[in-house]
């Protein structure tokens, strides 16, 4: 009866809103968007945008602001033609744009410089549906229409809608509790990019700045999977690029929003012996605001999101007495704050200053069993300065960036706590730090300094051939990372090869990682017919272990070669092939002393240690079918060239970080691993009132290797190896009244069982259905009020996702997929 009453109240509110008087006499709509330079990716002002339709709609005209934004208000419903025109650029036309009653449609555009006229048909006036320049496989984040799809499931310790929790559109990628993982790789192998610079935590490999989607303008961001260019050569997994964000424009705009997930509507878990976490309550309330301080010259953007959550963690084992089970309740408080200032010197040069802070505190309380209360803290601070400029009439583009990123983590017991309390199986008893630090009482601080400079030169009509385009891009970058750590040892006695000896109550270490590199990539494009990409990257990495031991230094070259062919020369098909070598960065978490046993064991480093590296071959084709739908088939083969391993030294009192089969690890067999994958995808490239995409990936794995980070993190690093993965999703908008819209989105994932080394069999097939329903009430001048409801794992399917890694004992489920979780959202946009 209570649920029925709530339902009646919700329906009554919606009906009341639908009957409320509107501010306009008849239903109208709006079109808005941003216009950028296709060459420099910078906003273009003073572009004349015309929306025309047959009578009685007529023709409407606006001019873009200096930040490239435009907006049509009070448009009668109909089918429009959009034209974008400005001197120095080729005109762009977008036909058959359906505008429904009482809705806002976003259409952004990229204008080609006038020098493209010899390359493309001037009468075409629009970009091809298929990218004929790139040999890579990627997904633009603007395809993830957050109004349609259920994305970013809330998990303990994470922001409510974190950018790195985006569900990837491609089926090669699987979202795990540890983060986004490419099949066959762990999340620590991913790369994370914000404003052109890496935000990867250099100690444990996670995203150091997991910002909420609410703080990001991610229209130009990308998820890069295969065939990456040398610019992105420092990761062997997925690259999650949040884009190069800017401040607001001349008009003030923003939003106020709230999200809330409650355990009352969470699906039940079956009785199990595996550890699990349950979200009792999780919520946030935030606001963002952007606008101008000096019109056409100085813009700002501000965002603030406080959030709270309570999580219950339980460990229960049938093999131990009931009193040894453990239940812990934890409360977390976090604030995410972002500020940006962008100063436009002129149409060719602008500078952006960025400030981000993310303090968080978590307190673990005593639950149903004895447990030492703990306090966990995380503090992240980022200061960045970037400059974008153009020289020689924008023939040469310059990007210069500098950043300081500081992180501090600490995990310690309360004053009355017992440092020896057992928390095995509870991810260190921490939802906040499980992804950033190891079990035990530890304190970490990292200071990372990055600087980079890139130059981009494009020449049209190269070598005197009108249709030949030459693009050259070069870059230099450097990174200095310092990691200070303190590990508290529970006992003052430690056993060594010389017998029982006293040991300090804490171990302090300082390690360094220095990286200097550069790249060059050269591209030749003849009309749409043929594109050839050649690239080479050089990296020098130096590791300095604690206490002044011998450092390790490596020098590496990473070549890349790609070709794209459009046999019909219309930009509606591409055949592409790419070869590349990718090298990761050695994580400083591998250099931490091991204090988990009776003996404190340090880590020695092979002086000739090389970071992990892979070779990759990509073959594929994209074909435009049914207008704005693209069908693609891709084959990828990845091979492990160099792996990392931790082995005991001859004395048995220390670990050695080596390359198996090389140097100090020459006595070990070389690690081998191959991954073959075929992906078939069908995607609608433009979203008006509906969108959809379906993809299927078949994978084959051979060989095996142990990620040494698994050992240092006590087995928390996740790897997903699934032979079959199918993903499908779609969304639809529907007008209810002249001022009210409803939208519904569904996402379905099916994946075959995962197999880990040492198991006798794989886990069962995994099926997940997520849903999103929302209602938008629109006012005049871009103001809107919206309500959303997300349901993740709608049918509460509880499939085992990890089994006991034993080939002798009966397999027992160690983890199961998260239960149904419901999230409510409300937003006012102005």
XYZ file of C-alpha atoms in Angstrom, residues 306-588:
283
model
C 29.427 17.661 -1.962
C 28.476 13.998 -1.562
C 27.841 11.498 1.238
C 27.495 7.740 1.370
C 27.085 4.910 3.871
C 28.267 1.422 2.924
C 27.995 -1.904 4.736
C 30.812 -4.413 4.062
C 30.421 -8.048 5.064
C 32.786 -11.002 5.110
C 31.345 -14.400 5.956
C 32.973 -17.826 5.650
C 31.227 -21.114 6.225
C 34.564 -22.642 7.229
C 34.961 -20.444 10.290
C 32.744 -19.943 13.359
C 29.947 -17.419 12.987
C 31.563 -15.126 15.524
C 34.531 -14.717 13.132
C 32.339 -13.171 10.442
C 32.725 -9.452 10.076
C 30.364 -6.616 9.201
C 31.602 -3.048 8.968
C 29.670 0.148 8.358
C 31.487 3.079 6.833
C 30.549 6.704 6.221
C 32.208 8.773 3.532
C 32.203 12.500 2.887
C 33.626 13.963 -0.311
C 33.699 17.317 -2.078
C 34.603 17.824 -5.722
C 35.344 21.389 -6.765
C 36.511 22.736 -10.116
C 37.349 26.227 -11.309
C 38.491 27.408 -14.740
C 39.463 30.723 -16.257
C 39.979 31.136 -19.998
C 41.498 34.309 -21.419
C 41.184 34.922 -25.134
C 44.067 37.091 -26.344
C 42.748 37.041 -29.914
C 41.141 34.645 -32.325
C 44.376 32.629 -32.491
C 45.545 32.437 -28.859
C 43.903 31.567 -25.540
C 45.117 30.468 -22.111
C 43.228 28.381 -19.534
C 43.940 28.067 -15.819
C 42.417 25.037 -14.055
C 42.017 24.280 -10.350
C 40.577 20.997 -9.027
C 40.351 19.730 -5.462
C 38.774 16.495 -4.213
C 39.073 15.979 -0.430
C 37.387 12.880 1.005
C 37.146 11.241 4.429
C 35.835 7.819 5.370
C 35.247 6.430 8.854
C 34.779 2.720 9.434
C 32.660 1.853 12.465
C 32.353 -1.306 14.504
C 29.692 -3.646 13.173
C 28.411 -7.062 14.178
C 31.876 -8.334 15.105
C 34.896 -6.882 16.842
C 36.668 -4.445 14.545
C 39.113 -1.633 15.105
C 37.521 1.619 13.878
C 39.588 3.273 11.189
C 39.825 6.656 9.535
C 40.743 6.990 5.887
C 41.553 10.203 4.087
C 42.146 11.141 0.495
C 43.084 14.590 -0.768
C 43.728 15.462 -4.411
C 44.821 18.851 -5.723
C 45.417 19.751 -9.367
C 46.730 23.020 -10.781
C 47.015 23.263 -14.552
C 47.928 25.918 -17.099
C 47.393 25.448 -20.820
C 47.883 27.617 -23.893
C 46.437 27.073 -27.361
C 47.740 29.127 -30.253
C 48.021 29.352 -34.015
C 50.867 30.727 -36.142
C 51.219 31.511 -39.842
C 47.487 31.972 -40.312
C 46.891 28.808 -38.237
C 49.048 26.694 -40.517
C 51.011 25.806 -37.353
C 49.086 25.042 -34.153
C 50.744 25.054 -30.724
C 49.616 23.343 -27.502
C 51.617 23.994 -24.332
C 50.540 22.513 -20.995
C 51.944 22.337 -17.466
C 50.447 20.676 -14.392
C 51.076 19.901 -10.746
C 49.079 17.003 -9.308
C 49.317 16.192 -5.605
C 47.669 13.223 -3.886
C 47.602 12.209 -0.257
C 46.137 8.967 1.107
C 46.189 7.687 4.636
C 44.653 4.696 6.377
C 45.093 4.347 10.103
C 43.202 3.002 13.104
C 41.429 5.242 15.570
C 43.289 6.007 18.797
C 41.686 3.036 20.510
C 42.025 0.727 17.519
C 44.078 -2.434 17.218
C 46.447 -2.333 14.265
C 46.419 -6.102 14.043
C 42.706 -6.466 13.323
C 42.018 -8.946 10.527
C 40.280 -7.401 7.489
C 41.130 -9.946 4.811
C 38.484 -10.248 2.120
C 37.049 -6.783 2.727
C 39.186 -4.869 0.241
C 41.171 -3.602 3.201
C 37.895 -2.670 4.871
C 37.877 0.405 2.684
C 35.553 1.416 -0.110
C 37.451 4.679 -0.504
C 41.035 3.485 -0.721
C 40.684 -0.029 -2.117
C 41.559 1.298 -5.581
C 44.417 3.510 -4.440
C 46.374 1.747 -1.703
C 47.060 -1.634 -0.094
C 45.709 -3.202 3.055
C 47.211 -2.114 6.342
C 47.993 1.153 8.059
C 49.688 3.251 5.427
C 50.194 6.817 4.335
C 51.035 7.855 0.794
C 51.816 11.176 -0.819
C 52.651 11.736 -4.462
C 53.720 14.889 -6.250
C 53.611 14.745 -10.014
C 54.888 17.485 -12.297
C 54.139 17.356 -16.024
C 54.969 19.604 -18.954
C 54.423 19.131 -22.658
C 54.562 21.025 -25.919
C 53.046 20.004 -29.236
C 53.125 21.524 -32.710
C 50.719 20.661 -35.502
C 51.402 21.632 -39.129
C 48.979 21.037 -41.988
C 49.624 21.797 -45.656
C 47.001 21.547 -48.366
C 48.092 20.980 -51.920
C 51.380 19.418 -50.802
C 54.022 18.657 -53.463
C 51.980 20.743 -55.891
C 49.157 18.181 -55.952
C 45.823 19.953 -55.224
C 44.128 16.997 -53.491
C 47.123 15.999 -51.360
C 47.042 16.980 -47.694
C 50.146 16.704 -45.481
C 49.900 16.788 -41.676
C 52.906 16.721 -39.364
C 52.635 16.629 -35.587
C 55.548 16.630 -33.136
C 55.619 16.737 -29.356
C 57.965 16.749 -26.379
C 56.946 15.942 -22.807
C 58.412 15.248 -19.392
C 57.124 13.960 -16.070
C 58.646 13.898 -12.589
C 56.903 11.780 -9.966
C 57.888 11.538 -6.292
C 56.188 9.023 -3.984
C 56.556 9.158 -0.205
C 55.076 6.291 1.789
C 54.934 5.254 5.436
C 53.869 1.702 6.343
C 53.152 0.950 9.971
C 54.315 -2.488 11.088
C 51.976 -4.165 13.647
C 54.768 -5.979 15.491
C 58.147 -4.658 16.573
C 59.791 -8.044 15.891
C 60.626 -9.309 12.454
C 62.163 -12.634 11.418
C 65.044 -12.404 8.950
C 67.552 -14.966 7.643
C 69.771 -14.030 10.602
C 67.111 -14.773 13.169
C 64.590 -12.773 15.153
C 65.498 -9.096 15.047
C 63.818 -5.915 16.118
C 62.278 -3.749 13.452
C 61.008 -0.172 13.495
C 57.291 0.389 14.066
C 57.046 2.036 10.672
C 58.861 1.917 7.333
C 59.361 5.154 5.393
C 60.260 5.071 1.702
C 60.724 7.610 -1.075
C 60.790 6.546 -4.715
C 61.064 8.502 -7.960
C 60.013 8.007 -11.551
C 61.233 10.300 -14.305
C 59.908 10.074 -17.854
C 61.119 12.105 -20.831
C 59.840 11.472 -24.310
C 58.749 12.772 -27.636
C 56.948 11.709 -30.765
C 56.552 12.523 -34.421
C 53.625 11.471 -36.570
C 53.343 12.133 -40.276
C 50.153 11.782 -42.289
C 49.522 12.046 -46.039
C 45.940 12.109 -47.301
C 44.919 12.104 -50.971
C 41.275 13.224 -51.075
C 39.160 10.514 -49.455
C 40.936 7.817 -51.449
C 44.104 7.110 -49.458
C 45.571 8.089 -46.091
C 49.011 6.984 -44.853
C 50.054 7.488 -41.198
C 53.608 6.948 -39.964
C 54.711 7.588 -36.387
C 57.560 7.028 -33.952
C 57.718 7.612 -30.208
C 60.771 7.710 -27.929
C 60.575 7.331 -24.153
C 63.187 7.292 -21.423
C 62.060 6.041 -18.031
C 64.175 6.090 -14.908
C 63.200 4.454 -11.627
C 64.939 5.409 -8.385
C 64.110 2.968 -5.543
C 64.206 4.004 -1.906
C 67.411 4.371 0.118
C 69.541 5.133 -2.943
C 69.698 1.648 -4.475
C 70.824 1.273 -8.058
C 68.302 2.957 -10.325
C 66.816 1.426 -13.452
C 66.870 3.252 -16.763
C 65.367 2.245 -20.088
C 65.312 3.772 -23.567
C 62.503 2.708 -25.864
C 61.293 3.314 -29.421
C 57.665 2.663 -30.365
C 56.976 2.637 -34.133
C 53.514 2.849 -35.673
C 52.214 2.547 -39.223
C 48.671 2.827 -40.581
C 46.809 3.062 -43.882
C 43.191 3.964 -44.778
C 41.577 3.361 -48.179
C 38.191 4.618 -49.397
C 37.612 2.724 -52.652
C 34.666 4.914 -53.665
C 36.289 8.240 -52.656
C 33.059 9.531 -51.111
C 33.868 9.360 -47.399
C 31.258 6.658 -46.856
C 33.594 3.676 -46.475
C 37.042 2.947 -45.117
C 39.327 -0.070 -45.175
C 42.052 0.372 -42.594
C 45.083 -1.379 -41.157
C 47.378 -0.356 -38.315
C 50.475 -1.695 -36.564
C 51.725 -0.217 -33.316
C 53.901 -0.937 -30.291
C 52.701 0.384 -26.933
C 54.667 0.694 -23.721
C 53.282 1.353 -20.269
C 54.857 3.067 -17.293
C 56.255 1.190 -14.297
C 54.030 1.856 -11.289
C 55.815 2.919 -8.112
